XYZ file of C-alpha atoms in Angstrom:
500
model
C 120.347 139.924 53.702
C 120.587 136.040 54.826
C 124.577 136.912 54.802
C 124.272 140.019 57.098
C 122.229 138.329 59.186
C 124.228 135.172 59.671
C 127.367 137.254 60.401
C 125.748 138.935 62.733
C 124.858 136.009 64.700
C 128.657 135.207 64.296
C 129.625 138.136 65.937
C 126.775 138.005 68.994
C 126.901 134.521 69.600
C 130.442 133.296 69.294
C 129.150 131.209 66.414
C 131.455 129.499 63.328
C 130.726 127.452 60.737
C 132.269 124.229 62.927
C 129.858 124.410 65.981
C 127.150 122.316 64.322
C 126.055 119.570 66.839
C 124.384 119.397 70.051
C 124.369 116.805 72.818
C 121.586 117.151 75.256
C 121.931 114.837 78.366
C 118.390 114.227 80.303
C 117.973 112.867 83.503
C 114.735 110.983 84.982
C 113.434 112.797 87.974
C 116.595 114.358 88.906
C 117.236 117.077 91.604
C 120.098 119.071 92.746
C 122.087 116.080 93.881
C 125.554 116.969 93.254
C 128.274 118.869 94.501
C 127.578 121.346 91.714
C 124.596 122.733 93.459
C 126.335 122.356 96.924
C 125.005 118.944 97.947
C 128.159 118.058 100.017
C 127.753 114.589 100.599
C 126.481 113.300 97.108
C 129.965 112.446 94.837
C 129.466 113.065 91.380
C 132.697 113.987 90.049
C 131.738 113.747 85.856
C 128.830 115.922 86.624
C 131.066 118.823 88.599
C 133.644 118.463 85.638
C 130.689 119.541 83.055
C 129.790 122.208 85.449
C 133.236 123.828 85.718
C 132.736 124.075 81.589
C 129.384 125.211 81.386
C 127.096 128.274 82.528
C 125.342 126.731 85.343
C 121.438 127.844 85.491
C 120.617 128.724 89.734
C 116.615 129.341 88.058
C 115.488 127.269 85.838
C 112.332 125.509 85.710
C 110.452 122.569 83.990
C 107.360 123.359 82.249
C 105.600 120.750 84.044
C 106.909 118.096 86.617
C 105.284 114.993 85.236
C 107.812 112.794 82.912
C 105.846 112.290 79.315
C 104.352 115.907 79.598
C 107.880 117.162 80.448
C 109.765 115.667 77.271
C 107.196 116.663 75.021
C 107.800 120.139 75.923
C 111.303 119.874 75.768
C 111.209 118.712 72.799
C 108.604 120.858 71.546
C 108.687 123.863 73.215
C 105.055 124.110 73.886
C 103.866 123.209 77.273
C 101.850 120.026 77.420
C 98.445 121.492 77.286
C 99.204 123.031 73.704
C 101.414 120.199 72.494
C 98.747 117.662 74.154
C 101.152 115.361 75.632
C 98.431 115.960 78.769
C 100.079 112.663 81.286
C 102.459 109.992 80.852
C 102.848 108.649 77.353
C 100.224 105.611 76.848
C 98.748 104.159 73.628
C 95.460 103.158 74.646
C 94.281 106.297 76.691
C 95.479 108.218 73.762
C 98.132 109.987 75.523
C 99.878 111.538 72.769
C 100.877 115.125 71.322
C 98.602 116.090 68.692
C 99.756 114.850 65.706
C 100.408 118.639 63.817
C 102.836 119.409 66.352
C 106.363 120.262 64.748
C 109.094 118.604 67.384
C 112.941 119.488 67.264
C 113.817 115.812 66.020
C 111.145 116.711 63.037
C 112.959 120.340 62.321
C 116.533 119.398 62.183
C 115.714 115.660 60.525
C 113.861 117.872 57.684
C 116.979 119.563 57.800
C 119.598 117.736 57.131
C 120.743 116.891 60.517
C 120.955 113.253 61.454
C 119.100 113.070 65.213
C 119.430 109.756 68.185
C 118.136 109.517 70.938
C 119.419 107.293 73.501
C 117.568 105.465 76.503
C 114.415 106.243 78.016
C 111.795 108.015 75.550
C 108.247 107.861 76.556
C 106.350 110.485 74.582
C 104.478 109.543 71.331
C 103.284 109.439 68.741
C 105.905 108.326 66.500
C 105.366 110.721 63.635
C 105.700 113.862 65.645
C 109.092 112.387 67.795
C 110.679 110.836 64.917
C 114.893 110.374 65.432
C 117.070 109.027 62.833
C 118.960 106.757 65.425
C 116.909 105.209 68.586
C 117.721 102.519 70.809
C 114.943 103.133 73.900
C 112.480 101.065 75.726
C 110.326 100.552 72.127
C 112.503 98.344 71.064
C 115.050 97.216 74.709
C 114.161 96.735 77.745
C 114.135 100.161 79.527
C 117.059 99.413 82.263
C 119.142 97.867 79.482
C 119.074 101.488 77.591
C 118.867 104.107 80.084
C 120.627 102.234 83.349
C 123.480 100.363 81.665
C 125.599 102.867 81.313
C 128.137 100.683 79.449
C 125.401 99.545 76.980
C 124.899 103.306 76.969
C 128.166 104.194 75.885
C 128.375 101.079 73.462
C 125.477 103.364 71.468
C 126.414 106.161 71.439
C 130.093 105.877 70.063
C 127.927 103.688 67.099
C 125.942 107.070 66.448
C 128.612 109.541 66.634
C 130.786 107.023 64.061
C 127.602 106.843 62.263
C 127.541 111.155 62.071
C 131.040 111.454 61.179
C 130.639 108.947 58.090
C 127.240 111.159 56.334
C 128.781 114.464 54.249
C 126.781 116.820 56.595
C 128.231 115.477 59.766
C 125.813 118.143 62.304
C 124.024 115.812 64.824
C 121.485 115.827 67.652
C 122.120 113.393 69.997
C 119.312 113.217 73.121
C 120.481 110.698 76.079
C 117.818 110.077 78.130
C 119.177 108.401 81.367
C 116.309 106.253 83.215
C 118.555 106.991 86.627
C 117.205 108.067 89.323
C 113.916 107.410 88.666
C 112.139 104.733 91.151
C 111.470 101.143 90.187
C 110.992 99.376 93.432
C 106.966 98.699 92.729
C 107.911 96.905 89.371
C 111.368 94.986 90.438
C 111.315 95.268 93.941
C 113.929 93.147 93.915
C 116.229 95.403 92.215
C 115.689 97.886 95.217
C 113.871 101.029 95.308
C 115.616 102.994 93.028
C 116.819 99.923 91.531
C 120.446 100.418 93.526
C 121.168 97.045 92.922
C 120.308 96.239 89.501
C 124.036 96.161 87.527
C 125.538 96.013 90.651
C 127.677 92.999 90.971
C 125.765 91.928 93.900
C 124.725 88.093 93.739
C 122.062 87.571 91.174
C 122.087 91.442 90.203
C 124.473 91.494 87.264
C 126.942 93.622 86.534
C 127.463 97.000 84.881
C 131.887 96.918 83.826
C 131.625 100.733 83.919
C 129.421 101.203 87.018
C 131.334 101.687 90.348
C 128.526 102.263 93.004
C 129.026 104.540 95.634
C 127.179 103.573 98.808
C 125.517 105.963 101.394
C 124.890 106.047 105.128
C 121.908 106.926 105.843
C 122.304 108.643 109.026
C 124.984 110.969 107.537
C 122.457 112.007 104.674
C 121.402 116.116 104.608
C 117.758 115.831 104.043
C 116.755 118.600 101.747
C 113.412 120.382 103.546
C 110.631 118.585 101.626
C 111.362 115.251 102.453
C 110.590 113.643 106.502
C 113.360 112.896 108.849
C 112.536 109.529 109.284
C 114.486 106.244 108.904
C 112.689 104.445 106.127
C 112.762 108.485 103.769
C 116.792 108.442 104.931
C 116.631 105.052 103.536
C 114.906 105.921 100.276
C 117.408 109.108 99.769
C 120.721 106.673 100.697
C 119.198 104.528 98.146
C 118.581 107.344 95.543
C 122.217 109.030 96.106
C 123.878 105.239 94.495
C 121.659 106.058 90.988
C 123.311 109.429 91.453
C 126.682 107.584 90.624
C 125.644 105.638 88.111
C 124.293 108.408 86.244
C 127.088 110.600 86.807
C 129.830 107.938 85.734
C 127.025 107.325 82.830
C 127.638 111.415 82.314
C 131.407 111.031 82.335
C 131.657 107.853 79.549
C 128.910 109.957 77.271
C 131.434 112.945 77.285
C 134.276 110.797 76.741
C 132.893 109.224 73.447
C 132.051 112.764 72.640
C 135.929 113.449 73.210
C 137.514 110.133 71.739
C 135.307 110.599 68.374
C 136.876 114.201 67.971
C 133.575 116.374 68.042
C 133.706 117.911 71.535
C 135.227 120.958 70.134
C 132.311 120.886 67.474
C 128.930 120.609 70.095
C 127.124 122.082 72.390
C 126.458 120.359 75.599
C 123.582 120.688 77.833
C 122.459 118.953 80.719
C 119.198 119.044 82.843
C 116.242 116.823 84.513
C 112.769 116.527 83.454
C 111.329 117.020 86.557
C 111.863 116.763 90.425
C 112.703 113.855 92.362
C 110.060 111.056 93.360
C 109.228 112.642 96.773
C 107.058 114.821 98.644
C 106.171 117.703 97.240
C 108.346 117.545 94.598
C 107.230 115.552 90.848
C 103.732 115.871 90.168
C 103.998 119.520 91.977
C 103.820 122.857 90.566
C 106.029 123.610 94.170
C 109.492 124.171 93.264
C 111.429 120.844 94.460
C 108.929 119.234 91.418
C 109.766 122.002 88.507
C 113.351 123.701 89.539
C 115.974 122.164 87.790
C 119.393 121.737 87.624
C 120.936 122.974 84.362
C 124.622 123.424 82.674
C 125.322 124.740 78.850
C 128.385 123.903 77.383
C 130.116 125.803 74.434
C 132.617 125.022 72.382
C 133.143 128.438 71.512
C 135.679 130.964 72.686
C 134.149 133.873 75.248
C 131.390 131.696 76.373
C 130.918 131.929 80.460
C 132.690 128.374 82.193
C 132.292 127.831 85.764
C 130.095 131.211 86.268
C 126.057 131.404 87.219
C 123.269 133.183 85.677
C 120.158 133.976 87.287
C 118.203 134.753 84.870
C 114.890 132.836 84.724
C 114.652 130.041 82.544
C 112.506 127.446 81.138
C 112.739 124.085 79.680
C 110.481 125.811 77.041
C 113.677 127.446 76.126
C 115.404 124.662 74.920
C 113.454 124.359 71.438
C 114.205 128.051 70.503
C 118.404 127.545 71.619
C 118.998 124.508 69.705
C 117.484 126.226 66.590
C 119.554 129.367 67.112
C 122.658 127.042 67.240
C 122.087 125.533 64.176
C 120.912 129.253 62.636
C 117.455 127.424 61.891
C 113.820 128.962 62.581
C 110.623 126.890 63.698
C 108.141 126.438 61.199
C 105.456 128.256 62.922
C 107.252 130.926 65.618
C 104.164 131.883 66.968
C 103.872 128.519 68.180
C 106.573 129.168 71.030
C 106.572 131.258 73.821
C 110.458 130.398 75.125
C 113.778 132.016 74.021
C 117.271 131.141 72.887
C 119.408 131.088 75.878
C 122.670 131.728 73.748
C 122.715 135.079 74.908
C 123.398 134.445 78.463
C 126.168 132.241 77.545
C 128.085 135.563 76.681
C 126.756 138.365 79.250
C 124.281 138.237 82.213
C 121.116 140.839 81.011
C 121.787 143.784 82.621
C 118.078 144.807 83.234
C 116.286 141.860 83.417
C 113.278 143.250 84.812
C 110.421 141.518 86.792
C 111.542 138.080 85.032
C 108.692 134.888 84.686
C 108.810 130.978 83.259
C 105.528 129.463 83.712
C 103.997 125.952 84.346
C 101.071 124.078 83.429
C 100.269 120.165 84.868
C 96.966 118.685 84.191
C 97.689 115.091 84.975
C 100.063 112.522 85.443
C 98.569 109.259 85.420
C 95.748 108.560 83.679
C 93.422 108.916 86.960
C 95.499 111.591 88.016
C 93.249 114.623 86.616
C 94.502 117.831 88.755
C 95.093 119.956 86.482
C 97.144 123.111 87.735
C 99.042 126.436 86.388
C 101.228 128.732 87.521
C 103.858 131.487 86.748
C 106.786 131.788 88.961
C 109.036 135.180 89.103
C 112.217 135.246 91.265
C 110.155 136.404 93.841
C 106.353 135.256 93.893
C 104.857 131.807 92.932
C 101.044 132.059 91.826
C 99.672 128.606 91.732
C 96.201 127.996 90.089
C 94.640 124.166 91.151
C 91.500 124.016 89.344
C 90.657 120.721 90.863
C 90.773 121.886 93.857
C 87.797 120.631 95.349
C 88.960 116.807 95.430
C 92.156 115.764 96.943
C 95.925 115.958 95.033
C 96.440 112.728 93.678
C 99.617 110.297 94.578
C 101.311 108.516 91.737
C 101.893 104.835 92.133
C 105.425 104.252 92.701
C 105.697 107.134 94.989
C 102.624 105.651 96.799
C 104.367 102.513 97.672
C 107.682 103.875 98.116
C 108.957 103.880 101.749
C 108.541 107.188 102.425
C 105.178 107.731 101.628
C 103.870 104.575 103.497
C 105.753 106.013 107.168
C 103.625 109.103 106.093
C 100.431 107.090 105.716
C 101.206 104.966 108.888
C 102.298 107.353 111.102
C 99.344 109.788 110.059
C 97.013 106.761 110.811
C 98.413 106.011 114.080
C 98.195 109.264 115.075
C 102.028 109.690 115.530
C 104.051 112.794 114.805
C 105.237 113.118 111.510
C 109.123 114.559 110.875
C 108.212 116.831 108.139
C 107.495 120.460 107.487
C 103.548 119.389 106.096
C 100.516 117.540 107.359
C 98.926 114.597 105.163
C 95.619 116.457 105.387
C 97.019 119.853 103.877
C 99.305 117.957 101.518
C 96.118 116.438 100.004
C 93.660 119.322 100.717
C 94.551 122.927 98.487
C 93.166 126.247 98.220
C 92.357 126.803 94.932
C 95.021 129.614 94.178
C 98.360 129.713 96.295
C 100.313 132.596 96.593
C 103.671 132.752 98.122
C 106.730 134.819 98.608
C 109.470 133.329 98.062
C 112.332 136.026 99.296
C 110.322 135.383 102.536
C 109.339 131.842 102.489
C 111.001 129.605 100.090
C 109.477 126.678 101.633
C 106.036 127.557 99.953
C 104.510 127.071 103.682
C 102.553 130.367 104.144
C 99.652 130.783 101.580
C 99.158 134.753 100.766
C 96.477 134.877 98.728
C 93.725 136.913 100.216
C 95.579 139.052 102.366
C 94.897 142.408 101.947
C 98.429 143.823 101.028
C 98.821 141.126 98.592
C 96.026 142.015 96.431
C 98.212 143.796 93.732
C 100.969 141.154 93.864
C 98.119 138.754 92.837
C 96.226 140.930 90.373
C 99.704 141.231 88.579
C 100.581 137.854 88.308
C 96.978 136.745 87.711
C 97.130 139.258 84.553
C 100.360 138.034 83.211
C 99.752 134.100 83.299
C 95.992 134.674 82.530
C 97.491 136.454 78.990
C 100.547 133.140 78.826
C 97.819 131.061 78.776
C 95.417 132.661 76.068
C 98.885 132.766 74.044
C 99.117 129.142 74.328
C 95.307 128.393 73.971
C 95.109 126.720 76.859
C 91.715 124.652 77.197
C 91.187 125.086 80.843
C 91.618 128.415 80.869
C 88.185 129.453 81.717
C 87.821 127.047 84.752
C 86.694 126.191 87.185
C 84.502 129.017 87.377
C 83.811 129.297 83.114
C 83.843 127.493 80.053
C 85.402 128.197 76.969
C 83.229 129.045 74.562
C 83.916 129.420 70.526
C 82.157 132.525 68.951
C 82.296 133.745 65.376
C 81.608 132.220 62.043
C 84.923 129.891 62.131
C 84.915 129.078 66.192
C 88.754 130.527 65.993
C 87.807 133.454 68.627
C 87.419 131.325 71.779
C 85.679 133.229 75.316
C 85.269 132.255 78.347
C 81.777 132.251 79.549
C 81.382 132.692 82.978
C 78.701 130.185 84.965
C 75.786 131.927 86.015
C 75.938 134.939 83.028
């Protein structure tokens, strides 16, 4: 039976005995800069190489656009209100995943297969995201193993000789790239984005494999979310020179993978954790925080290079495809909602139907409590903020970045602001948000209410009302309910409505 079933697999998925590693390469707040996605000024050459090999993914979303929450569900496919990683990672508010929770550097390490990760991890505790091989912040300074891309590339040719001398040989190697995620509040000095740090500027250091690449910022294409003003063209110039030094990071990752004679032997994939650092985008359910960019690579024959699928996908996903690779199951299957994207790597579905990934954010920092859900088809967005009574809550080092300061000044002085928002309604929400996106991708025109939406909203009410009893979502009930445990062993949860 095990037989049957494994040469079926063989025969779906393009599978052999030899494809037995995986190589997943994670950037830090990372958007849709690159020419890959038909940014035409960015230059990221290593990253448009992958894409030519890969599937490229036009939908798919993160589970949540906050950075601890978002790793936890990658690497757990549960979204952060069942695997607990609620906000970003930190010891002594007890932001952790619960401590039952089964992550894919647990499965595969039980296993057999030998598991790294590289650069920046952030998600705890240790016992639930345990890797064979880790060189990260825990134990190196954070820009040392997720900017320094020749320190990167120093550790990862040590894993892969590591892999190739154990009798097994299968590997998961995660390399979690800390560019282009903001540092200007902490080293200001370094520049916003830390542009400078490595640089071989005076007093900056130098980075042998790093060759920046410097923007004007007058010639920049502002994507719609972000303010034409100076000091946000400033910011993005600024943001673009990370760009390089991940995607030269990308390039000497893959080349290691290359030189040490496995390339033909893993699967590649490459994606963000969340949106970039600016309005509207991380810490939003809106869609420049949770769409991602996203490329699979396959080693094996048939599999789709240089073509895009549509299909909707989640970083929930993830968990379930790098089981299927390895021909593995999860422990407890109920546990996860995604699916193995393996399919698509052969044949777009031809009937996908009405298509859905979902989100769920309930906070960020620790005094960042908005907690928020939403389902997304290719069409409608359906965004629940239960918190909506107080105002959305700014992270720190997109508080004292440039451009949200021009937004705060400008508001104050009562001069126009560039942008396609107003402080007040960026701040102020209506509880649910519905929007059409064939119609208004920009998210700017709120539906819910009207009349000849009401079954568009019923529908997707229904559908992530049932995702989130599937995951057991605690706030669930809210704002208007609590949840309520009935029955002799509290395992048949209600909502109780206020007022009843």
């Amino acid at each position: 039976m095990w037989q049957t079933c494994f040469l079926l697999c063989l025969i779906l998925f393009g599978g052999s005995s030899e494809a037995k590693n995986v190589l997943l390469l994670l950037a830090d707040d990372g958007g849709f800069e690159m020419g890959a996605y038909r940014n035409r000024i960015v230059q990221t050459p290593f990253l448009d190489a992958l894409a030519k090999e890969s599937l490229i993914f036009n939908n798919a979303y993160a589970s949540v656009s906050s950075c601890s929450p978002s790793r936890a569900a990658i690497l757990t496919g549960m979204p952060e209100h069942q695997n607990g990683q609620y906000g970003l990672h930190n010891g002594v508010h007890n932001f952790n995943s619960f401590p039952k929770v089964h992550s894919i550097s647990t499965i595969l390490g039980q296993a057999g297969i030998k598991t790294g990760l590289i650069g920046k991890k952030h998600v705890g505790p240790d016992e639930v995201y345990r890797f064979d091989y880790e060189r990260t912040e825990e134990q190196y300074p954070i820009n040392q193993v997720g900017r320094n891309i020749t320190q990167i590339k120093l550790f990862v040719r040590e894993f892969l000789q590591h892999s190739k001398s154990i009798s097994n040989g299968s590997f998961f190697l995660m390399v979690s790239f800390h560019d282009p995620h903001r540092c200007g509040h902490i080293t200001p000095q370094y520049g916003s984005f830390c542009e400078r740090w490595g640089s071989g500027e005076e007093g900056m250091g130098l980075i042998p494999d790093w060759h920046p690449i410097y923007y004007v910022w007058d010639e920049i294409d502002l994507p719609y979310y972000v303010p034409d003003t100076q000091p946000a063209r400033y910011d993005l110039a600024a943001q673009y020179t990370t760009i390089s030094r991940l995607d030269q990071g990308v390039g000497l990752v893959l080349q290691e993978l290359q030189d040490a004679g496995m390339a033909d032997d893993t699967l590649v994939l490459y994606t963000s954790d969340n949106g970039p650092p600016m309005p509207a985008a991380r810490t939003n359910l809106y869609d420049p925080g949770m769409a991602e960019p996203m490329f699979i690579r396959s080693p094996e024959k048939g599999a789709r290079r240089n073509e895009v699928t549509y299909s909707m996908t989640s970083h929930l996903d993830l968990v379930p495809t790098i089981l299927e690779w390895f021909n593995l199951t999860h422990p407890h299957p109920p546990a996860i909602t995604g699916r193995s994207l393996l399919p698509l790597l052969y044949h777009e579905p031809v009937n996908p139907g009405d298509d859905a990934v979902f989100a769920s954010q309930s906070f960020h920092e620790i005094t960042m409590a908005y907690p928020m859900r939403a389902i997304r088809t290719k069409r409608y967005k359906l965004i629940h903020n239960i918190n909506y009574q107080l105002p959305f809550p700014i992270d720190q080092d997109f508080y004292v970045s440039p451009t949200f300061q021009d937004i705060l000044n400008r508001t104050k002085a009562k001069q126009p602001v560039p942008w396609y928002k107003t402080l007040h309604s960026y701040y102020h929400r209506s509880e649910w948000e519905l929007y059409d996106l064939k119609m208004d991708p920009t998210e700017s025109r709120n539906l819910f209410g009207k009349s000849s939406m009401k079954e568009t909203f019923e529908m997707l009410y229904k559908r992530l009302q049932d995702w989130l009893e599937q995951t057991n979502d605690p706030f669930r009930c809210a704002p208007d309910g609590v949840l309520q445990d009935v029955g002799e062993y509290q395992d048949n949860p209600t909502c109780l409505t206020l007022g009843h």
